[in-house]
Coordinates of C-alpha atoms and ligand atoms in Angstrom, one line a residue:
X1 CA -80.5 38.0 -12.7
X2 CA -76.9 39.3 -12.6
X3 CA -75.7 38.8 -9.0
X4 CA -73.9 41.7 -7.3
X5 CA -70.4 41.2 -6.1
X6 CA -70.4 39.8 -2.7
X7 CA -70.7 42.4 0.0
X8 CA -68.5 42.7 3.1
X9 CA -70.5 41.6 6.2
X10 CA -69.7 41.4 9.9
X11 CA -72.0 39.5 12.2
X12 CA -72.3 40.6 15.9
X13 CA -73.2 37.9 18.4
X14 CA -73.4 37.3 22.1
X15 CA -74.7 33.7 22.5
X16 CA -75.3 30.4 20.9
X17 CA -75.2 31.6 17.3
X18 CA -77.8 29.4 15.7
X19 CA -78.8 32.3 13.4
X20 CA -75.1 32.9 12.6
X21 CA -74.8 29.2 11.7
X22 CA -77.7 29.4 9.3
X23 CA -76.2 32.5 7.7
X24 CA -72.8 30.7 7.4
X25 CA -74.5 27.6 5.9
X26 CA -76.5 29.7 3.4
X27 CA -73.2 31.4 2.3
X28 CA -71.4 28.1 1.9
X29 CA -74.2 26.5 -0.1
X30 CA -74.4 29.6 -2.3
X31 CA -77.9 30.5 -1.2
X32 CA -76.7 34.0 -0.3
X33 CA -73.8 35.8 -1.9
X34 CA -72.0 37.6 0.9
X35 CA -68.5 37.7 2.3
X36 CA -68.5 37.3 6.1
X37 CA -65.3 39.1 7.0
X38 CA -65.7 39.0 10.7
X39 CA -67.8 37.6 13.6
X40 CA -67.6 39.9 16.6
X41 CA -68.6 39.2 20.2
X42 CA -68.6 41.1 23.4
X43 CA -69.0 37.8 25.3
X44 CA -66.0 35.5 25.6
X45 CA -68.1 32.4 26.1
X46 CA -70.4 32.9 23.2
X47 CA -70.6 29.6 21.4
X48 CA -71.1 31.6 18.2
X49 CA -67.4 32.4 18.3
X50 CA -66.6 28.6 18.1
X51 CA -69.0 28.2 15.2
X52 CA -67.2 31.0 13.3
X53 CA -63.8 29.5 14.0
X54 CA -65.0 26.1 12.8
X55 CA -65.9 27.7 9.5
X56 CA -62.6 29.6 9.2
X57 CA -64.1 33.0 9.7
X58 CA -62.0 35.5 11.6
X59 CA -63.3 36.3 15.0
X60 CA -62.9 39.4 17.3
X61 CA -63.6 39.5 20.9
X62 CA -64.3 42.9 22.5
X63 CA -64.9 41.7 26.0
X64 CA -67.5 44.0 27.5
X65 CA -66.4 43.4 31.1
X66 CA -62.8 44.2 30.4
X67 CA -63.5 47.9 29.7
X68 CA -63.4 50.5 32.4
X69 CA -66.2 52.5 30.9
X70 CA -69.0 51.9 28.5
X71 CA -67.7 54.7 26.3
X72 CA -64.3 53.1 25.8
X73 CA -66.0 49.8 24.9
X74 CA -68.3 51.6 22.4
X75 CA -65.3 53.4 20.8
X76 CA -63.3 50.2 20.5
X77 CA -66.2 48.4 18.8
X78 CA -66.9 51.3 16.4
X79 CA -63.2 51.6 15.5
X80 CA -63.1 47.9 14.6
X81 CA -66.3 48.2 12.5
X82 CA -64.9 51.1 10.6
X83 CA -61.6 49.3 10.0
X84 CA -63.4 46.4 8.5
X85 CA -64.8 48.5 5.7
X86 CA -68.3 46.9 5.9
X87 CA -71.3 47.1 3.7
X88 CA -73.6 45.3 6.2
X89 CA -73.6 44.7 9.9
X90 CA -75.9 41.8 11.0
X91 CA -76.9 41.6 14.6
X92 CA -77.6 38.0 15.4
X93 CA -78.4 37.6 19.1
X94 CA -76.2 40.6 20.0
X95 CA -77.1 41.6 23.5
X96 CA -75.6 45.1 23.8
X97 CA -77.2 48.3 22.6
X98 CA -75.1 49.9 20.0
X99 CA -73.9 53.4 20.7
X100 CA -75.7 56.2 19.0
X101 CA -72.6 57.2 17.2
X102 CA -72.1 53.7 15.9
X103 CA -75.7 53.5 14.7
X104 CA -75.4 56.9 13.0
X105 CA -72.1 56.0 11.4
X106 CA -73.6 52.9 9.8
X107 CA -77.2 54.0 9.4
X108 CA -79.0 51.9 6.8
X109 CA -76.3 49.2 7.0
X110 CA -77.2 47.5 10.3
X111 CA -80.0 45.0 10.5
X112 CA -81.3 43.0 13.5
X113 CA -83.7 40.1 14.1
X114 CA -86.0 40.6 17.1
X115 CA -88.3 37.9 18.3
X116 CA -91.7 39.7 18.1
X117 CA -94.0 41.2 15.6
X118 CA -92.6 44.7 15.9
X119 CA -93.7 47.2 16.9
X120 CA -95.2 44.9 19.5
X121 CA -92.9 43.8 22.3
X122 CA -89.6 45.6 21.9
X123 CA -87.0 44.6 24.5
X124 CA -86.5 41.3 26.3
X125 CA -88.7 38.3 27.3
X126 CA -91.0 38.6 24.3
X127 CA -92.2 35.0 24.5
X128 CA -93.3 35.3 28.2
X129 CA -94.9 38.7 27.5
X130 CA -96.9 37.6 24.5
X131 CA -98.3 34.6 26.4
X132 CA -99.4 36.9 29.2
X133 CA -100.9 39.3 26.7
X134 CA -103.4 36.8 25.2
X135 CA -102.4 38.0 21.7
X136 CA -103.2 35.5 19.0
X137 CA -100.1 36.0 17.0
X138 CA -96.3 36.1 17.6
X139 CA -93.2 35.9 15.4
X140 CA -90.0 37.6 14.6
X141 CA -89.0 40.7 12.7
X142 CA -86.0 41.8 10.6
X143 CA -85.5 45.5 10.9
X144 CA -83.0 48.3 10.2
X145 CA -81.4 49.5 13.3
X146 CA -81.9 53.1 14.4
X147 CA -81.1 54.7 17.7
X148 CA -84.5 53.8 19.1
X149 CA -84.3 50.3 20.6
X150 CA -86.0 47.8 18.3
X151 CA -87.6 50.8 16.7
X152 CA -86.2 51.0 13.2
X153 CA -88.4 50.0 10.3
X154 CA -89.1 46.3 9.9
X155 CA -89.1 44.8 6.4
X156 CA -89.6 41.1 6.9
X157 CA -91.6 39.2 9.5
X158 CA -92.3 35.5 10.2
X159 CA -95.6 35.0 11.9
X160 CA -97.0 32.1 13.9
X161 CA -100.5 31.6 15.4
X162 CA -100.5 31.1 19.2
X163 CA -102.5 28.1 20.3
X164 CA -104.3 27.6 23.7
X165 CA -101.6 25.1 24.9
X166 CA -98.6 27.1 23.8
X167 CA -95.8 28.0 26.2
X168 CA -92.9 30.4 25.9
X169 CA -90.5 27.6 25.1
X170 CA -92.8 26.1 22.5
X171 CA -93.2 29.5 20.8
X172 CA -89.5 30.1 20.9
X173 CA -88.7 26.8 19.1
X174 CA -91.3 27.6 16.3
X175 CA -90.2 31.3 16.0
X176 CA -86.5 30.4 15.8
X177 CA -87.3 27.9 13.0
X178 CA -88.8 30.9 11.1
X179 CA -85.7 33.0 11.9
X180 CA -83.5 30.5 10.1
X181 CA -85.8 31.0 7.0
X182 CA -86.1 34.8 7.0
X183 CA -82.8 36.1 8.2
X184 CA -80.8 34.6 5.2
X185 CA -83.6 35.8 2.9
X186 CA -83.4 39.3 4.4
X187 CA -79.6 39.4 3.9
X188 CA -80.0 38.2 0.3
X189 CA -82.5 41.0 -0.4
X190 CA -80.1 43.5 1.1
X191 CA -77.1 42.2 -0.8
X192 CA -79.1 42.3 -4.0
X193 CA -80.2 45.9 -3.2
X194 CA -83.9 44.8 -3.2
X195 CA -84.3 46.1 0.3
X196 CA -82.7 49.4 1.5
X197 CA -83.1 52.1 4.0
X198 CA -83.6 55.8 3.2
X199 CA -84.6 58.7 5.4
X200 CA -85.9 56.5 8.2
X201 CA -87.9 54.2 6.0
X202 CA -87.5 50.7 4.5
X203 CA -87.9 50.2 0.7
X204 CA -88.4 47.0 -1.2
X205 CA -88.0 46.8 -5.0
X206 CA -88.0 50.6 -5.1
X207 CA -91.3 51.1 -3.1
X208 CA -91.6 52.4 0.4
X209 CA -92.8 49.5 2.6
X210 CA -95.8 50.7 4.6
X211 CA -95.6 47.5 6.5
X212 CA -93.2 44.6 6.5
X213 CA -93.5 41.6 4.2
X214 CA -95.0 38.7 6.2
X215 CA -94.3 35.0 5.8
X216 CA -96.6 32.8 7.8
X217 CA -95.6 29.5 9.4
X218 CA -96.6 26.6 7.3
X219 CA -98.8 24.3 9.4
Ligands
GRF1 C1 -82.6 35.0 18.3 O1 -83.7 34.2 18.5 C2 -83.0 36.4 18.0 O2 -84.4 36.6 17.8 C3 -82.6 37.2 19.2 O3 -81.6 36.5 19.8 C4 -81.7 35.1 19.4 C5 -80.3 34.6 19.1 O4 -80.2 33.2 19.0 N1 -82.2 38.5 18.8 P1 -78.9 32.6 18.4 O5 -77.7 33.1 19.2 O6 -78.9 33.0 17.0 O7 -79.1 31.1 18.6

């Protein structure tokens, strides 16, 4: 297959950045063909910023707590994203909700990874909540970002079976292993235009996805 020219990508982070690391490594090894032009954080102590610097990627800190109002913070971030001339924005453990205007400006170009089998468990503490729910399955979802929190269409999920002795931390370790597999894959699909967003829906190889593609944990 003829590969597309590498697309301009920014990764937004707030924390450790293990997903970012996997994306950087997949780029370095040629597994995915993208150009990470910026790593952006709202949190000055995000270790993800250090990871980016170690790889020679330019970093931007838009320190959430240094802004007088939420509106000014949102405007500053949106301004930066526009300046970067991006084709894809990857949220990788980014802990702020993007402003409606930002989402609308980049609709179809923002993806997120959320640790649940969406639409189950949007929001925080998904591991604790799934254990309490007695569900049999958990996992993680890659979805297009829309203005509804964790509500945009998912196109790729990694699924694990919950055992009787599972705890939130055991689930998290297994799910994150899956994230390192599916997030680079999702980005590759996007870069190759195999997956795209149109009129609120996700498409794969030209077909509307009624439900996300699911990869099961290999036992
Ligand atoms: C990931 O597990 C992802 O599901 C969630 O935030 C976590 C970020 O972890 N959105 P890391 O910063 O990539 O290590």
